[in-house]
């Protein structure tokens, strides 16, 4: 149980995330195909804004043009969002592999000491994966505080989870190529006319389906 091991885990998570984001940028987001779709999406956004302005002037005359512009924009948002989903799926798979590799290396080890005695539910999270028979000996061997109790031990899984929600998150924010406005997350894919048509063919109401996903 050393600070260097925790730093190594955090640095490994950060470096791997940065490498994955750089590869995704050069292999996907710098490609002509992606740039073309984004350019079409921005043109569709501009067309939709004009259609919305005309709709306010004369709803009856411009209703169909507005509906068509909205449908085209939503479809292009969906295409851009899908281009971002594919690298994210591969990155998630890679981090699962990293979890298995690092987990095997630090299996059963006490990686840190929580500075307080956690309540039972939190303790189950912080100590997950530890060998309970060896916790007292390991904890006392890694700290000079005789008041430390086994429930304060933190496992590799807990350290890895903290690294992913902190280091991994901020590295991704700094390095990754962000999806343009309107194409963030899964919602643009679900709002695609093509997806809505598929849901209707299965007897599902797209609006109710999206409401259930949001709640």
C-alpha positions as MATLAB code, in Angstrom:
seq = 'XXXXXXXXXXXXXXXXXXXXXXXXXXXXXXXXXXXXXXXXXXXXXXXXXXXXXXXXXXXXXXXXXXXXXXXXXXXXXXXXXXXXXXXXXXXXXXXXXXXXXXXXXXXXXXXXXXXXXXXXXXXXXXXXXXXXXXXXXXXXXXXXXXXXXXXXXXXXXXXXXXXXXXXXXXXXXXXXXXXXXXXXXXXXXXXXXXXXXXXXXXXXXXXXXXXXXXX';
ca = [
       0.000    0.000    0.000;
       1.973    2.997   -1.303;
       1.094    6.368   -2.752;
       3.155    5.583   -5.820;
       0.877    2.658   -6.718;
      -2.184    4.893   -6.565;
      -0.418    7.538   -8.670;
       0.576    4.865  -11.190;
      -3.034    3.700  -11.517;
      -4.315    7.255  -11.956;
      -1.575    8.076  -14.474;
      -2.232    4.861  -16.401;
      -5.926    5.691  -16.643;
      -5.162    9.244  -17.771;
      -2.535    8.261  -20.352;
      -4.700    5.494  -21.821;
      -7.657    7.867  -22.108;
      -5.507   10.502  -23.810;
      -4.094    7.958  -26.284;
      -7.579    6.633  -27.082;
      -8.915   10.163  -27.647;
      -5.981   11.094  -29.890;
      -6.422    7.926  -31.951;
     -10.151    8.629  -32.280;
      -9.420   12.198  -33.381;
      -6.975   11.206  -36.115;
      -8.804    8.085  -37.280;
     -12.391    9.388  -37.183;
     -12.867   13.080  -36.466;
     -10.131   14.375  -38.808;
     -11.459   12.252  -41.660;
     -13.245   13.728  -44.651;
     -16.327   11.586  -44.027;
     -16.868   13.001  -40.528;
     -16.158   16.576  -41.605;
     -18.627   16.248  -44.478;
     -21.412   15.022  -42.185;
     -20.734   17.821  -39.682;
     -20.754   20.389  -42.508;
     -24.095   19.066  -43.759;
     -25.438   19.193  -40.217;
     -24.442   22.861  -39.809;
     -26.069   23.747  -43.126;
     -29.208   21.917  -42.008;
     -29.123   23.857  -38.733;
     -28.997   27.140  -40.658;
     -31.863   25.993  -42.905;
     -33.912   25.029  -39.851;
     -33.348   28.439  -38.252;
     -34.600   30.136  -41.409;
     -37.587   27.808  -41.568;
     -38.419   28.582  -37.927;
     -38.280   32.327  -38.647;
     -40.573   31.918  -41.675;
     -42.917   29.710  -39.654;
     -43.460   32.525  -37.160;
     -44.423   34.833  -40.006;
     -46.841   32.455  -41.709;
     -47.451   29.094  -40.036;
     -49.817   27.806  -42.707;
     -47.543   28.543  -45.641;
     -44.251   27.352  -44.166;
     -45.351   24.439  -41.960;
     -44.294   21.717  -44.400;
     -40.920   23.334  -45.125;
     -40.255   23.664  -41.402;
     -41.167   20.024  -40.768;
     -38.875   18.894  -43.592;
     -35.991   21.054  -42.334;
     -36.465   19.746  -38.798;
     -36.501   16.139  -40.019;
     -33.330   16.641  -42.091;
     -31.523   18.305  -39.171;
     -32.489   15.543  -36.726;
     -31.312   12.872  -39.160;
     -27.921   14.551  -39.604;
     -27.577   15.054  -35.837;
     -28.155   11.331  -35.490;
     -25.427   10.532  -38.043;
     -22.895   12.752  -36.248;
     -23.834   11.284  -32.856;
     -23.321    7.770  -34.238;
     -19.813    8.716  -35.397;
     -19.021    9.633  -31.782;
     -20.653    6.531  -30.316;
     -18.453    4.040  -32.174;
     -15.091    5.267  -30.739;
     -16.687    5.555  -27.289;
     -17.786    1.922  -27.440;
     -14.261    0.769  -28.318;
     -12.782    2.955  -25.565;
     -15.193    1.423  -23.044;
     -14.171   -2.080  -24.114;
     -10.494   -1.136  -23.830;
     -11.001    0.191  -20.300;
     -12.708   -3.032  -19.296;
      -9.596   -4.850  -20.479;
      -7.440   -2.390  -18.515;
      -9.566   -3.065  -15.433;
      -8.918   -6.795  -15.751;
      -5.161   -6.309  -16.260;
      -4.641   -3.889  -13.372;
      -7.111   -5.814  -11.216;
      -5.109   -8.999  -11.611;
      -1.944   -7.147  -10.611;
      -3.467   -5.610   -7.456;
      -5.952   -8.349   -6.596;
      -6.723   -8.521   -2.879;
      -4.337   -5.694   -1.979;
      -5.209   -2.761    0.262;
      -4.479    0.251   -1.938;
      -5.371    3.085    0.455;
      -6.832    3.994    3.825;
     -10.108    5.937    3.915;
      -9.627    8.805    6.436;
     -12.889    7.933    8.222;
     -14.861    4.845    9.146;
     -17.399    4.453    6.322;
     -20.928    3.295    6.951;
     -21.784   -0.272    5.967;
     -23.018    0.382    2.416;
     -20.032    2.558    1.510;
     -17.688    0.060    3.156;
     -18.966   -2.672    0.839;
     -17.938   -0.465   -2.080;
     -14.545    0.650   -0.784;
     -13.492   -2.857    0.302;
     -14.889   -4.758   -2.681;
     -12.393   -7.324   -3.942;
     -10.303   -7.446   -0.769;
      -9.297  -10.619    1.008;
     -10.956  -10.112    4.393;
      -8.645  -12.599    6.092;
      -5.598  -10.486    5.296;
      -7.066   -7.004    5.704;
      -6.082   -6.391    9.332;
      -2.489   -7.471    8.759;
      -2.165   -5.463    5.537;
      -3.717   -2.347    6.983;
      -1.533   -2.313   10.073;
       1.528   -2.962    7.938;
       0.792    0.093    5.791;
       0.017    2.704    8.451;
       1.406    3.872   11.763;
      -2.049    4.712   13.114;
      -3.095    1.952   15.503;
      -6.699    3.232   15.491;
      -7.239    2.253   11.860;
      -9.892   -0.439   11.442;
     -10.342   -2.894    8.544;
     -13.447   -1.072    7.286;
     -11.218    1.875    6.339;
      -9.330   -0.207    3.794;
      -9.801    0.717    0.130;
      -9.424   -1.832   -2.632;
      -8.085   -1.474   -6.177;
     -11.623   -1.325   -7.577;
     -12.393    1.710   -5.444;
      -9.179    3.488   -6.487;
      -9.822    2.611  -10.142;
     -13.391    3.910   -9.932;
     -12.195    7.211   -8.444;
      -9.590    7.488  -11.201;
     -12.169    6.986  -13.935;
     -14.613    9.578  -12.576;
     -11.860   12.134  -12.004;
      -8.682   11.691  -14.066;
     -10.331    9.924  -17.009;
     -13.176   12.456  -17.107;
     -10.953   15.548  -17.146;
      -8.466   14.102  -19.632;
     -11.376   13.345  -21.941;
     -12.644   16.909  -21.531;
      -9.214   18.298  -22.442;
      -8.184   15.973  -25.271;
     -11.295   14.486  -26.885;
     -13.073   15.966  -29.881;
     -16.435   17.219  -28.675;
     -19.627   16.478  -30.559;
     -21.188   19.623  -32.077;
     -24.247   21.103  -30.423;
     -27.301   18.982  -31.122;
     -25.321   15.744  -31.543;
     -24.342   15.098  -27.934;
     -25.129   11.786  -26.299;
     -27.713    9.178  -27.251;
     -30.761   11.429  -27.541;
     -30.052   12.613  -31.137;
     -29.895    8.982  -32.253;
     -33.220    8.216  -30.585;
     -34.783   11.354  -32.116;
     -33.750   10.339  -35.608;
     -36.724    9.928  -37.976;
     -35.310    6.559  -38.997;
     -35.196    5.307  -35.389;
     -38.662    6.674  -34.675;
     -39.959    4.853  -37.734;
     -38.351    1.638  -36.492;
     -39.952    2.042  -33.050;
     -43.351    2.597  -34.641;
     -42.936   -0.555  -36.741;
     -42.450   -2.467  -33.455;
     -45.641   -0.993  -32.024;
     -43.872    1.496  -29.731;
     -44.681    5.168  -29.339;
     -41.373    7.071  -29.872;
     -42.450    9.988  -27.663;
     -43.457    7.731  -24.782;
     -40.264    5.708  -25.240;
     -38.104    8.835  -24.981;
     -40.046   10.047  -21.932;
     -39.345    6.712  -20.209;
     -35.633    6.963  -21.077;
     -35.403   10.490  -19.631;
     -37.178    9.584  -16.390;
];
